[in-house]
Short mmCIF file of C-alpha atoms in Angstrom, two decimals:
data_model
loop_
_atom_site.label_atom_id
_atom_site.label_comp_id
_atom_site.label_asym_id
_atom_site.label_seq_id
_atom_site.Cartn_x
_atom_site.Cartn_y
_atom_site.Cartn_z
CA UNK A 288 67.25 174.57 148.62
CA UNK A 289 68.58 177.64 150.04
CA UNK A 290 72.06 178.38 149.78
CA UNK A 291 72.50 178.85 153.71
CA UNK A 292 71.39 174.83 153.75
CA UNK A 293 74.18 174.41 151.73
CA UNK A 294 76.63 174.53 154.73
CA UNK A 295 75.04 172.83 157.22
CA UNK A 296 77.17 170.15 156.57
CA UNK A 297 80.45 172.02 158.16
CA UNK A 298 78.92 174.59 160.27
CA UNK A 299 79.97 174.68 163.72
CA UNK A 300 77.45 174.99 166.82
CA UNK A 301 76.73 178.82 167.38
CA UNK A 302 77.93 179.38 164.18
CA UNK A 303 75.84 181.61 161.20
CA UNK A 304 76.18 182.71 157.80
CA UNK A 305 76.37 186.27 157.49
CA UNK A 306 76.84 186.82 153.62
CA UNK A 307 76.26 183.74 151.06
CA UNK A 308 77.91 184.90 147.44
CA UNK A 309 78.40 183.20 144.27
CA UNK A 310 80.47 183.66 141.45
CA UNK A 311 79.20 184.99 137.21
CA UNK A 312 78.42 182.49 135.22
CA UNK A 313 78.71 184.22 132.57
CA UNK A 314 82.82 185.60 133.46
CA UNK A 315 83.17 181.64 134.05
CA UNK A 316 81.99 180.99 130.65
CA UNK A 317 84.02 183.21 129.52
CA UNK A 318 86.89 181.09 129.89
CA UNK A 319 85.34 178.66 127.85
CA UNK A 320 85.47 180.97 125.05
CA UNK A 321 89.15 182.09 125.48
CA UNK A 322 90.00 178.68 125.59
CA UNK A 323 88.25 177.88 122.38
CA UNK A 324 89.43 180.89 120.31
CA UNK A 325 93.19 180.26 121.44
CA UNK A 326 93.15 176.47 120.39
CA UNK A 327 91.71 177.34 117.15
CA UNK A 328 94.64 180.44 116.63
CA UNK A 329 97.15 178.35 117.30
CA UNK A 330 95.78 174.96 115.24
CA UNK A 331 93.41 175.60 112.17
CA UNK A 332 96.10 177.07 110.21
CA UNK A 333 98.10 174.61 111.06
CA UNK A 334 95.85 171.74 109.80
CA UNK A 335 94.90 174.35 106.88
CA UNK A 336 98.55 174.36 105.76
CA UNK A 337 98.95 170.35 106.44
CA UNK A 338 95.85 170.08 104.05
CA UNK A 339 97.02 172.07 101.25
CA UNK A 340 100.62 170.29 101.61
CA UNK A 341 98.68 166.64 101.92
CA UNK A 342 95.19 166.50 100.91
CA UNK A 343 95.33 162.63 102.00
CA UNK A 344 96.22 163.98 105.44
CA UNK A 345 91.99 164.72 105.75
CA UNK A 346 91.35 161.75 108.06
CA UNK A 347 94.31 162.98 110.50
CA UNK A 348 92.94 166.42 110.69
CA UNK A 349 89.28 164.95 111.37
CA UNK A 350 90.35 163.35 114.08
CA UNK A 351 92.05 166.30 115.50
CA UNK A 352 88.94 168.52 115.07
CA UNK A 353 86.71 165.21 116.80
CA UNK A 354 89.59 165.25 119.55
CA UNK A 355 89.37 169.53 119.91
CA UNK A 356 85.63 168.80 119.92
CA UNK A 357 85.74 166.29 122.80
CA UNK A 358 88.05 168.34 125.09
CA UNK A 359 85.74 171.36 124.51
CA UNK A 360 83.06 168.95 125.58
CA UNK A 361 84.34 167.90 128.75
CA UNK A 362 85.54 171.29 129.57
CA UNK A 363 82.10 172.94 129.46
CA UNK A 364 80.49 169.84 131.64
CA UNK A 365 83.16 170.86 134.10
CA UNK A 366 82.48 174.36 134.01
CA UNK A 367 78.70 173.82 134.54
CA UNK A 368 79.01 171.67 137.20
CA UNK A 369 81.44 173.57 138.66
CA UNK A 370 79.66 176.84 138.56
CA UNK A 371 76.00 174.63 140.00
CA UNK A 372 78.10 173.75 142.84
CA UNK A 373 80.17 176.60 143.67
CA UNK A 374 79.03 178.39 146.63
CA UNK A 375 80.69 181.00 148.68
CA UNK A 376 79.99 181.95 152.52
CA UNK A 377 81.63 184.53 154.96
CA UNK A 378 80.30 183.33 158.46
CA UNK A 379 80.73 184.81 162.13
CA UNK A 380 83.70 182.68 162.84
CA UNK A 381 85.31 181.93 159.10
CA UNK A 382 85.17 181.92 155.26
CA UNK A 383 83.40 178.74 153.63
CA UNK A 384 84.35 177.80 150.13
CA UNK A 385 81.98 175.18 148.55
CA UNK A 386 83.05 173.45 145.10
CA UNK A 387 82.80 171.05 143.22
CA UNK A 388 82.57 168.46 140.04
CA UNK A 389 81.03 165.50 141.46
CA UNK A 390 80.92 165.15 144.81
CA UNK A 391 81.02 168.57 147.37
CA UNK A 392 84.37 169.69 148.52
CA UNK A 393 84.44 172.58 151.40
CA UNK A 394 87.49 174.36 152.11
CA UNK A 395 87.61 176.88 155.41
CA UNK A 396 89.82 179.41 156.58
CA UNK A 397 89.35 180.49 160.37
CA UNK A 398 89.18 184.60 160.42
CA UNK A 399 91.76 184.32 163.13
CA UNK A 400 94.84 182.99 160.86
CA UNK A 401 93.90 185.30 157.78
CA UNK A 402 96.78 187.54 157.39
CA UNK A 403 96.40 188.82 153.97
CA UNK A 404 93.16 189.66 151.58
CA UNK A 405 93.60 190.30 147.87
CA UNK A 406 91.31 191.35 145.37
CA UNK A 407 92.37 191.13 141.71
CA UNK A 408 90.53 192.42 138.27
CA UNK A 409 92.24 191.06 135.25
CA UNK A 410 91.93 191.98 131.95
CA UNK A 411 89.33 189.67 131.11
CA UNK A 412 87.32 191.10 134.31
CA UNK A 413 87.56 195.22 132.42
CA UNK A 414 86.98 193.50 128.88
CA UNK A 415 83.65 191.86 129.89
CA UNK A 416 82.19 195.03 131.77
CA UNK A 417 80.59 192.89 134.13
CA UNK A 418 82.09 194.53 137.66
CA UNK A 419 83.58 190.67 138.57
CA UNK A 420 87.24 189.84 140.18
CA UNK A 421 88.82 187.27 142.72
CA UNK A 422 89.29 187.66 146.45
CA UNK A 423 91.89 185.59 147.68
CA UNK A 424 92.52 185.01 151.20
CA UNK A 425 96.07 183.96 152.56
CA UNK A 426 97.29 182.76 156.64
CA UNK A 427 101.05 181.87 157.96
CA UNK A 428 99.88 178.36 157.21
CA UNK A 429 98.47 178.96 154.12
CA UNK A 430 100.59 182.14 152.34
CA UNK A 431 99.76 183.16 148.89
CA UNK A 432 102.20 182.60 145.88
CA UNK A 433 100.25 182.70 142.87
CA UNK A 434 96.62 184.74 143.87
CA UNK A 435 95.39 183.19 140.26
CA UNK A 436 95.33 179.82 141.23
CA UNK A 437 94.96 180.30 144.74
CA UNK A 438 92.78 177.31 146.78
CA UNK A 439 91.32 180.26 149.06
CA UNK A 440 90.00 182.40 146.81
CA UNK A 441 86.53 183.57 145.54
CA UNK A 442 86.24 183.60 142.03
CA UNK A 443 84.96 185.38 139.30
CA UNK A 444 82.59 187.30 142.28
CA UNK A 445 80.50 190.64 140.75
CA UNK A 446 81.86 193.86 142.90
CA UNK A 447 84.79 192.40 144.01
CA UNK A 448 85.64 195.53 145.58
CA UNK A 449 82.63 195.90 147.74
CA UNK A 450 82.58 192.16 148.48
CA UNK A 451 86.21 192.86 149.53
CA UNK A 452 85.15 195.99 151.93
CA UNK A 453 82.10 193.80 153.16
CA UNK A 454 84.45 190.78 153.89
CA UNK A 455 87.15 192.76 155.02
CA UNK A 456 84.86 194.43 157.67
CA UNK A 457 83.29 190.99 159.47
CA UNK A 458 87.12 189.43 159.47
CA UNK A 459 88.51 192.75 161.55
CA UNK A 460 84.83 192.79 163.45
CA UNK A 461 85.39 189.53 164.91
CA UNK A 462 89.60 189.65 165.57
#
């Protein structure tokens, strides 16, 4: 299916898709990894020490590593499905995000009320030397707090920067 298709659900009459992106897989994953590496910091020597204090204390720390196992577990499910689903579209009237686990969530954002557009490379962005970032996009209605966790907001998209110029260029086109 193409990823224009993907909208046709919510697209208005006389309305087009003028740029479709999506976001890296692989800065997505990434979190995954993070995740993983700060869990096992913070509780392998922890269970080390508990081990070497009580070596009958075995079955507990088994069922921590089963538990830290099954968390990972559902975490990278999520993270597939969410990057399969995730779908981003700038059209002639308004910004389309598409997301989601199960089901297919679409949030919009009229170019009209946008009053503010962010674009933000972390550290994890630089340290990965893949050229990805976020664009969040803020209105009156809508204002943005926290850009990080912000429900408007294109993640983890490669050339954030030109994405941002590209973006930036249809929403002043059009107001």
């Amino acid at each position: 299916m193409d990823d224009k298709e993907l909208f046709n659900p919510v697209l208005d009459q006389n309305e087009e898709i003028l740029k479709i992106y999506r976001p890296n897989k692989l800065r997505a994953y990434f979190n995954l990894i993070i995740f993983v590496v700060f869990i096992a910091i913070i509780f392998v020597p922890i269970m080390i020490l508990s081990y070497i204090q009580e070596p009958e204390s075995a079955p507990t720390m088994w069922v921590c590593v089963g538990l830290f196992a099954f968390i990972f577990v559902i975490y990278l499910i999520m993270m597939i499905l969410w990057c399969k689903k995730t779908v981003y579209a700038v059209t002639t009237k308004r910004i389309i995000i598409r997301t989601g686990y199960i089901g297919v969530d679409y949030k919009a954002l009229d170019f009209n009320t946008i009053g503010a557009v962010t674009v933000n490379v972390n550290w994890l962005d630089k340290l990965l030397h893949k050229n990805t970032g976020y664009i969040s996009f803020g209105s009156m209605a809508s204002p943005m707090i926290n850009t990080a966790n912000y429900k408007f907001s294109f993640f983890y998209i490669e050339k954030p920067y030109e994405v941002y110029k590209e973006v930036k260029a249809i929403i002043d086109s059009v107001n």
